[in-house]
Amino acid sequence: MTLFFLAPFLLAPLLPLLDRWFGNKAGWLIACVPILIGIYYGDLWWSLPAGEERTSVSWAWAPQLGLRLTLMIDGLGLFFVLLITAVGALVSIYASGYLAGHDRLGRFHAYMMFFMGAMLGIVLAGNLLTLYMCWELTSLASFLLIGFDNERREARAAATQALVTTAVGGLCLLAGFVLLGLAADSFELTDVLARKDAIQRHGSYPAIVVLVLIGAFTKSAQFPFHFWLPNAMEAPTPVSAYLHSATMVKAGIFLVARLTPALGGTPLWAGTLTTVGAVTMFVGAYLAFFEHDLKGVLAYLTINVLGTLMMLLGFGTPLAVQAAMVYLVAHALYKGALFLVAGIVDHATGTRDLRKMAGLIRRLPLTGAVALAAALSMAGVAPTFGYVAKEVFLDAVWHAPFVPILLTVVSVVSSILLVAGAGRVGIGPFFGRPTQDECDPPGMTMQVAPLVLAVAGVVTGLAPQTLMGPLLGPALEPIAGEPVKMYLTLWHGVGVPFVLSLVVLAAGIACYIVRGSLQRHLAGSLAVARWGPAKWYEWSLAGLYWVADWQTRMLQPGRLPRYVFVTSSVLLLLTIEEIVLRGGLREHYPGIDVRPHEAFAAVLIPAAALVAAASRSRLASVAALGVVGYGVAWLFSIFSAPDLAATQIVIESLTVILFVLAFARLPKYTLASSPRRRLRDALLAGAVGIVLTLLLLQATHEPHPPPISEWYVEHSVPAAHGRNIVNVILVDFRALDTLGEITVLATAAIGVWMLVRLSAQAPAKREGYE
Amino acid sequence: MNLILPFVVGALVAAGLYMMMRRSSIKLLIGFALLSHGANLLVFSAGGLVRGGAPLIEQGESLPPAAHADPLPQALVLTAMVISFGVLAFAIALVLRTYRETKTDDVDKMTTTER
Amino acid sequence: MKSLILQTATRYLFPLLVLYSVFLLVRGHHEPGGGFIGGLMAAAPIALCALAYDVDVARNLLPLRPIRLLALGLATAAGVSIGALFMGRPLLTGSWVELPMPGGGVLDLGTPLLFDLGIYLVVLGVVTQIIFSLATKSPLHWERDES
């Protein structure tokens, strides 16, 4: 299992080579990889002993934190594995034809393989964090593939938009998973799924639901996060067919299905899913009706279907769950075929504008037939699998656990628009009077995949229970939590669904026929869409940039005084906050013990510092600085630090010499800040000083912990043969520190040397100076 | 125990920060020197203050007098003083060089590395 | 800044200060003193000389160029530190020899003194290097500003 899990990731970097060696045939070869993987997992699951529902492998990753990398396969996972690998194989064949001759075709295959590995990781994950990791990897692959034509600005913008949207959702998902893992006390999926009661009783349950669902909604393009999906059509068509219709956008659906046993069954869960799903279903179908780009229509209709699936999963009834899975398969078959057809048409005619296409069936007979079959499946016309799916779907909505009438109305309206959409993409371009003479017929590599998908859509419709039952049955069980009795058939008899189906079909056809005037009359309603979520995205991004810009201007303007000001302010505020939180400073100053000469020093040093700060003459400032230094040395000598006092005196003298040397080359004080700024800075500096003083007063009156230097004191003579303990610490006990310090010192001196000596402006005059 | 050092440290830090927020680069240097003094005294006073009890051991003894100052902060401050001298020298050289290149000592104008 | 008083004073003070700096270095292990203060004390008269006479005069007072002093000091300190490794002990472990002195005393010589000598040389090199660098007239014409 490990090997097959890692295979796509390991093979991906090799594919460009394969492409170079085999050219257009490489697609067929690459298609073997998903097929083999699919067969392996299928065999793995079907050969499990009876009664076993799942098998898993697991590696300790960071055992201290309880993190494991777990893979698990059950009916639901297998269902998705087969979907991913089957479509993946077909798409990679198609891609070698679609991108034939493209100089980065090899890289394209590599990205697709990488994506497939990540997507398989999502559906096989047996651990929340494993799932999250693969989830983000698919976002990354999607980014790379949408922006594959990286020379086009729109492609780059769409790639970034998709990445930002799904990554925001991904972060929410991570937060949700962490909370979920804490609530369930384990990140292992088997544990999480088994601890429904503990999770739903936990205080963070609402937060978990909201966060996880935001993750699922962004990935599966649910309203109001749907806007990235139509823009993602910038990607090459195989990507649209694979990632943005068949697999990646279903990851959110998968996640919801996967977690239903743990999180589902509450009004919050069901209500959110149903509402968002129903709105998405309608918005997708409605917007599709006004779109004229072939791939754009398909993208909006995909949004419609994704909404439908979310809504069905929200119902949570066995019937609805069954409807969702059946509908998912039907959609993968017909939408995949239609996307690939769109690519062929685009290739052949050079346009994707539906208004410019007609009568293409004379030039592209096979493609036209495929499109027709897929469109019939999409419209839900018997005997396709789409018809079966639509029947179950309407049945499930009619029996919805809440507001069935309202939901049925919304579903019927959306379905009518869907039928009209099917007509526009599957019939409109192929029939009627031809508008174009020039037409490049597609090669065989591009015909195979859509043909297979369309044929599968019809054949499975003829015998749904026999062909899909063994696959769908086990997939439903992990969602519903119990074995689901399922019976799919083409003919249900005359019931409510059948009647609704007929209504939908009739109205849809009518809608298709009058589409032109309908579009004109309703076009005004699109004004609302202009202020829709895509605009919110732009605004929030612009806001983010503005805040970042403002913050940089305020905090990092490049001017040193501002940095000092900001740092000091923050220091001051945090310190004051801490003091206030701790209930203020205690005031007990026992035994004030100050001798007269110390008091004199205490007055002298601050006075000299004040002079240094206030003087208008730089020499006076430096002289005052000298007084401060000697005063500090005096304090050292009063308080038993002879070494420090002596060093301080010498250093102070050298410092004054340095300043005098520097003054020869610098201007006098000529710059004065405004009085307002001076006052502001003085107030801040004074406040920092006062708070520091108060803190120190407090600190010196706290009981001292025993000094850590006792060991040094005791061992100075016996172990280090030295009676000056300060020196012994420097050159013996802590000599490594001292070694570092003299290195720093040497570096500073070399820096000074370089700064003064090297001159970029006068290279010729350098010699003789050091 | 002792009241004067907190006041001295506070005054030095306040004066140092004020000078570091001025426009003239010389004032920046002086501010830095004042701040270093403040920091050194702060570390020094953290070990507790003792009068007339240098951490020295008499010939023939193995321990210093009972009331002796803590040697560790002194060792720390000793190196800190020397290092801040080195950093100050480096800063002075930097200011000189900047002045030579930009012909200004206005820190407010030094917002970019481009000339 | 050519002052006769400063020049004369420097001439007499210089040897005394250098001697004192060595004294500080050597006694540092037992009494106040040590490499840091010793090095600074040795650099002070040279800085004084640079002010009183000229940088070149001051430079000639040093046996080595400052940058070499600095390197030698670092090498000494690092060598002493590593030396312990060759004797099979952890880095920086000190060793001592006790030499009997005429008059009954015992001279306790140890590697920490060598380490201190390294500090002394580094500090001396650093300070003189900085002073020389800043005191040297630049190849470019500094904008003179009398103050």
mmCIF file of C-alpha atoms in Angstrom, chain A residues 557-561 564-565 568 590-595 598 602 605-606 609 612-613 615 618 621-622 625 628-629 632 635-636 638-644 647-648 651-652 654-655 658-659 662-663 665-669 671-673 677-678 681-682 684-686 688-689 692-693 696-697 700-701 704 707-709 712-714 716-717 722-726 729-730 741 744-745 748 751-752 754-756 758-761, chain B residues 1-15 17-30 33-34 37 40-42 44-64 68-97 99-101 103-112 115:
data_model
loop_
_atom_site.group_PDB
_atom_site.id
_atom_site.type_symbol
_atom_site.label_atom_id
_atom_site.label_comp_id
_atom_site.label_asym_id
_atom_site.label_seq_id
_atom_site.Cartn_x
_atom_site.Cartn_y
_atom_site.Cartn_z
ATOM 1 C CA PRO A 557 9.394 53.556 7.153
ATOM 2 C CA GLY A 558 13.162 53.148 7.031
ATOM 3 C CA ARG A 559 13.721 55.986 9.456
ATOM 4 C CA LEU A 560 15.638 55.043 12.550
ATOM 5 C CA PRO A 561 13.883 57.465 14.940
ATOM 6 C CA VAL A 564 13.133 53.528 18.181
ATOM 7 C CA PHE A 565 9.845 55.269 18.836
ATOM 8 C CA SER A 568 9.900 51.982 22.931
ATOM 9 C CA PRO A 590 12.285 49.248 54.068
ATOM 10 C CA GLY A 591 15.535 50.678 55.333
ATOM 11 C CA ILE A 592 16.381 53.445 52.952
ATOM 12 C CA ASP A 593 20.127 53.534 53.118
ATOM 13 C CA VAL A 594 21.778 56.183 51.028
ATOM 14 C CA ARG A 595 25.052 57.840 51.914
ATOM 15 C CA GLU A 598 26.044 58.270 46.701
ATOM 16 C CA ALA A 602 22.681 59.999 41.912
ATOM 17 C CA ILE A 605 24.771 61.414 36.592
ATOM 18 C CA PRO A 606 21.172 62.205 35.650
ATOM 19 C CA ALA A 609 22.719 62.937 31.049
ATOM 20 C CA ALA A 612 24.095 65.648 27.111
ATOM 21 C CA ALA A 613 20.557 65.367 25.795
ATOM 22 C CA SER A 615 22.799 70.796 24.892
ATOM 23 C CA ARG A 618 28.054 68.736 20.449
ATOM 24 C CA SER A 621 27.205 66.871 24.863
ATOM 25 C CA VAL A 622 30.303 64.741 24.676
ATOM 26 C CA LEU A 625 28.741 62.059 28.300
ATOM 27 C CA VAL A 628 28.247 60.345 32.964
ATOM 28 C CA GLY A 629 30.890 57.716 32.245
ATOM 29 C CA VAL A 632 29.225 55.404 36.461
ATOM 30 C CA LEU A 635 29.351 54.014 41.267
ATOM 31 C CA PHE A 636 31.188 50.827 40.312
ATOM 32 C CA ILE A 638 31.482 52.442 45.532
ATOM 33 C CA PHE A 639 29.691 49.139 45.042
ATOM 34 C CA SER A 640 32.689 46.837 45.186
ATOM 35 C CA ALA A 641 33.631 46.483 41.545
ATOM 36 C CA PRO A 642 37.201 47.705 41.194
ATOM 37 C CA ASP A 643 37.729 45.959 37.847
ATOM 38 C CA LEU A 644 34.687 47.597 36.364
ATOM 39 C CA THR A 647 37.868 49.596 32.830
ATOM 40 C CA GLN A 648 35.091 52.152 32.710
ATOM 41 C CA ILE A 651 36.893 53.218 28.051
ATOM 42 C CA GLU A 652 35.293 56.552 28.778
ATOM 43 C CA LEU A 654 38.811 56.410 24.656
ATOM 44 C CA THR A 655 35.168 57.109 23.816
ATOM 45 C CA LEU A 658 36.685 58.762 19.332
ATOM 46 C CA PHE A 659 34.005 61.395 19.393
ATOM 47 C CA ALA A 662 34.713 61.997 14.489
ATOM 48 C CA PHE A 663 33.674 65.583 15.061
ATOM 49 C CA ARG A 665 34.475 65.344 9.894
ATOM 50 C CA LEU A 666 30.865 65.851 10.806
ATOM 51 C CA PRO A 667 28.740 68.998 10.749
ATOM 52 C CA LYS A 668 27.652 70.735 13.908
ATOM 53 C CA TYR A 669 24.167 70.295 15.214
ATOM 54 C CA LEU A 671 19.084 69.845 12.525
ATOM 55 C CA ALA A 672 16.313 70.565 14.935
ATOM 56 C CA SER A 673 13.098 68.640 15.087
ATOM 57 C CA ARG A 677 8.139 66.062 18.006
ATOM 58 C CA ARG A 678 10.686 66.889 20.687
ATOM 59 C CA ASP A 681 9.824 61.989 22.176
ATOM 60 C CA ALA A 682 10.717 63.485 25.551
ATOM 61 C CA LEU A 684 7.885 58.793 25.690
ATOM 62 C CA ALA A 685 11.522 58.569 26.764
ATOM 63 C CA GLY A 686 10.667 59.974 30.167
ATOM 64 C CA VAL A 688 10.076 54.574 29.713
ATOM 65 C CA GLY A 689 12.634 55.838 32.213
ATOM 66 C CA LEU A 692 11.988 51.260 34.382
ATOM 67 C CA THR A 693 12.885 52.983 37.628
ATOM 68 C CA LEU A 696 13.818 48.290 39.367
ATOM 69 C CA LEU A 697 12.750 49.654 42.719
ATOM 70 C CA THR A 700 15.509 45.285 44.260
ATOM 71 C CA HIS A 701 13.031 44.856 47.077
ATOM 72 C CA HIS A 704 16.760 37.653 45.956
ATOM 73 C CA PRO A 707 23.027 33.830 43.268
ATOM 74 C CA ILE A 708 24.087 31.269 40.722
ATOM 75 C CA SER A 709 27.667 32.397 41.132
ATOM 76 C CA TYR A 712 32.315 30.103 41.058
ATOM 77 C CA VAL A 713 33.114 31.775 44.364
ATOM 78 C CA GLU A 714 33.776 28.482 46.101
ATOM 79 C CA SER A 716 37.853 30.064 42.360
ATOM 80 C CA VAL A 717 40.916 29.325 44.459
ATOM 81 C CA GLY A 722 42.800 32.643 41.049
ATOM 82 C CA ARG A 723 41.804 35.078 43.739
ATOM 83 C CA ASN A 724 40.155 37.668 41.509
ATOM 84 C CA ILE A 725 36.855 35.900 40.965
ATOM 85 C CA VAL A 726 35.695 38.245 38.199
ATOM 86 C CA ILE A 729 35.071 33.787 35.498
ATOM 87 C CA LEU A 730 36.232 35.633 32.401
ATOM 88 C CA GLU A 741 33.289 38.274 22.818
ATOM 89 C CA VAL A 744 32.969 40.105 18.122
ATOM 90 C CA LEU A 745 35.312 42.861 19.145
ATOM 91 C CA ALA A 748 33.918 45.359 14.920
ATOM 92 C CA GLY A 751 34.425 46.595 10.186
ATOM 93 C CA VAL A 752 35.646 50.045 11.181
ATOM 94 C CA MET A 754 36.853 48.510 6.094
ATOM 95 C CA LEU A 755 34.331 51.316 6.367
ATOM 96 C CA VAL A 756 36.999 53.955 6.573
ATOM 97 C CA LEU A 758 37.588 51.159 1.352
ATOM 98 C CA SER A 759 36.144 53.807 -0.795
ATOM 99 C CA ALA A 760 34.110 52.980 -3.818
ATOM 100 C CA GLN A 761 34.664 56.448 -5.177
ATOM 101 C CA MET B 1 18.759 48.328 50.209
ATOM 102 C CA ASN B 2 19.573 50.873 47.637
ATOM 103 C CA LEU B 3 17.580 53.581 46.020
ATOM 104 C CA ILE B 4 19.970 55.443 43.813
ATOM 105 C CA LEU B 5 20.689 53.007 41.008
ATOM 106 C CA PRO B 6 17.100 52.680 39.779
ATOM 107 C CA PHE B 7 16.929 56.452 39.406
ATOM 108 C CA VAL B 8 20.270 56.638 37.637
ATOM 109 C CA VAL B 9 19.333 53.800 35.266
ATOM 110 C CA GLY B 10 15.953 55.351 34.507
ATOM 111 C CA ALA B 11 17.502 58.737 33.772
ATOM 112 C CA LEU B 12 20.212 57.249 31.541
ATOM 113 C CA VAL B 13 17.737 55.155 29.548
ATOM 114 C CA ALA B 14 15.347 58.077 29.140
ATOM 115 C CA ALA B 15 18.117 60.421 27.969
ATOM 116 C CA LEU B 17 16.195 56.949 24.045
ATOM 117 C CA TYR B 18 15.430 60.622 23.578
ATOM 118 C CA MET B 19 18.749 61.172 21.844
ATOM 119 C CA MET B 20 18.252 58.110 19.647
ATOM 120 C CA MET B 21 15.019 59.594 18.356
ATOM 121 C CA ARG B 22 16.715 62.813 17.164
ATOM 122 C CA ARG B 23 17.548 63.552 13.558
ATOM 123 C CA SER B 24 21.259 64.279 13.888
ATOM 124 C CA SER B 25 23.357 61.168 13.611
ATOM 125 C CA ILE B 26 25.816 62.438 16.256
ATOM 126 C CA LYS B 27 22.975 62.621 18.711
ATOM 127 C CA LEU B 28 22.134 59.079 17.770
ATOM 128 C CA LEU B 29 25.665 58.025 18.735
ATOM 129 C CA ILE B 30 25.576 59.871 22.047
ATOM 130 C CA ALA B 33 26.420 55.562 24.542
ATOM 131 C CA LEU B 34 23.997 56.753 27.230
ATOM 132 C CA HIS B 37 25.631 53.000 30.384
ATOM 133 C CA ASN B 40 25.381 48.158 32.114
ATOM 134 C CA LEU B 41 24.242 49.652 35.393
ATOM 135 C CA LEU B 42 20.997 47.706 35.142
ATOM 136 C CA PHE B 44 25.228 45.434 37.540
ATOM 137 C CA SER B 45 22.492 46.285 40.017
ATOM 138 C CA ALA B 46 20.608 43.075 39.247
ATOM 139 C CA GLY B 47 23.141 41.114 41.280
ATOM 140 C CA GLY B 48 22.460 43.128 44.396
ATOM 141 C CA LEU B 49 24.718 45.890 45.664
ATOM 142 C CA VAL B 50 27.375 45.552 48.346
ATOM 143 C CA ARG B 51 29.660 48.256 49.678
ATOM 144 C CA GLY B 52 33.296 47.468 50.401
ATOM 145 C CA GLY B 53 33.151 43.797 49.549
ATOM 146 C CA ALA B 54 34.959 43.325 46.259
ATOM 147 C CA PRO B 55 34.870 39.735 45.004
ATOM 148 C CA LEU B 56 38.542 39.235 45.751
ATOM 149 C CA ILE B 57 40.078 36.533 47.923
ATOM 150 C CA GLU B 58 42.860 37.357 50.349
ATOM 151 C CA GLN B 59 46.222 35.674 49.938
ATOM 152 C CA GLY B 60 46.087 32.315 51.696
ATOM 153 C CA GLU B 61 42.311 32.285 51.983
ATOM 154 C CA SER B 62 39.997 30.228 49.831
ATOM 155 C CA LEU B 63 36.828 32.304 50.169
ATOM 156 C CA PRO B 64 36.162 36.030 49.919
ATOM 157 C CA HIS B 68 31.058 40.210 49.062
ATOM 158 C CA ALA B 69 29.558 41.406 45.822
ATOM 159 C CA ASP B 70 28.310 38.914 43.235
ATOM 160 C CA PRO B 71 31.153 38.442 40.730
ATOM 161 C CA LEU B 72 29.025 37.136 37.879
ATOM 162 C CA PRO B 73 27.217 40.375 36.922
ATOM 163 C CA GLN B 74 30.566 42.110 37.159
ATOM 164 C CA ALA B 75 32.090 39.726 34.655
ATOM 165 C CA LEU B 76 29.110 40.196 32.374
ATOM 166 C CA VAL B 77 29.260 43.966 32.606
ATOM 167 C CA LEU B 78 33.002 44.012 32.012
ATOM 168 C CA THR B 79 32.666 42.339 28.645
ATOM 169 C CA ALA B 80 29.522 44.327 27.862
ATOM 170 C CA MET B 81 31.420 47.560 28.371
ATOM 171 C CA VAL B 82 34.199 46.564 26.035
ATOM 172 C CA ILE B 83 31.784 45.276 23.438
ATOM 173 C CA SER B 84 29.638 48.387 23.527
ATOM 174 C CA PHE B 85 32.800 50.381 23.023
ATOM 175 C CA GLY B 86 33.518 48.315 19.901
ATOM 176 C CA VAL B 87 29.962 48.709 18.637
ATOM 177 C CA LEU B 88 30.066 52.436 19.313
ATOM 178 C CA ALA B 89 33.285 52.708 17.323
ATOM 179 C CA PHE B 90 31.679 50.795 14.500
ATOM 180 C CA ALA B 91 28.635 53.058 14.614
ATOM 181 C CA ILE B 92 30.862 56.136 14.492
ATOM 182 C CA ALA B 93 32.655 54.769 11.438
ATOM 183 C CA LEU B 94 29.322 53.981 9.851
ATOM 184 C CA VAL B 95 28.023 57.490 10.439
ATOM 185 C CA LEU B 96 31.225 58.987 9.045
ATOM 186 C CA ARG B 97 31.036 56.860 5.974
ATOM 187 C CA TYR B 99 28.005 61.288 5.780
ATOM 188 C CA ARG B 100 30.748 61.064 3.240
ATOM 189 C CA GLU B 101 28.529 59.252 0.784
ATOM 190 C CA LYS B 103 26.476 64.485 2.450
ATOM 191 C CA THR B 104 23.861 64.562 5.135
ATOM 192 C CA ASP B 105 23.732 63.564 8.752
ATOM 193 C CA ASP B 106 19.953 63.683 8.868
ATOM 194 C CA VAL B 107 18.797 60.250 9.946
ATOM 195 C CA ASP B 108 15.303 61.043 8.698
ATOM 196 C CA LYS B 109 16.633 61.245 5.167
ATOM 197 C CA MET B 110 18.457 57.928 5.302
ATOM 198 C CA THR B 111 15.492 55.829 4.309
ATOM 199 C CA THR B 112 16.949 53.972 1.396
ATOM 200 C CA ARG B 115 21.980 56.924 -3.788
#
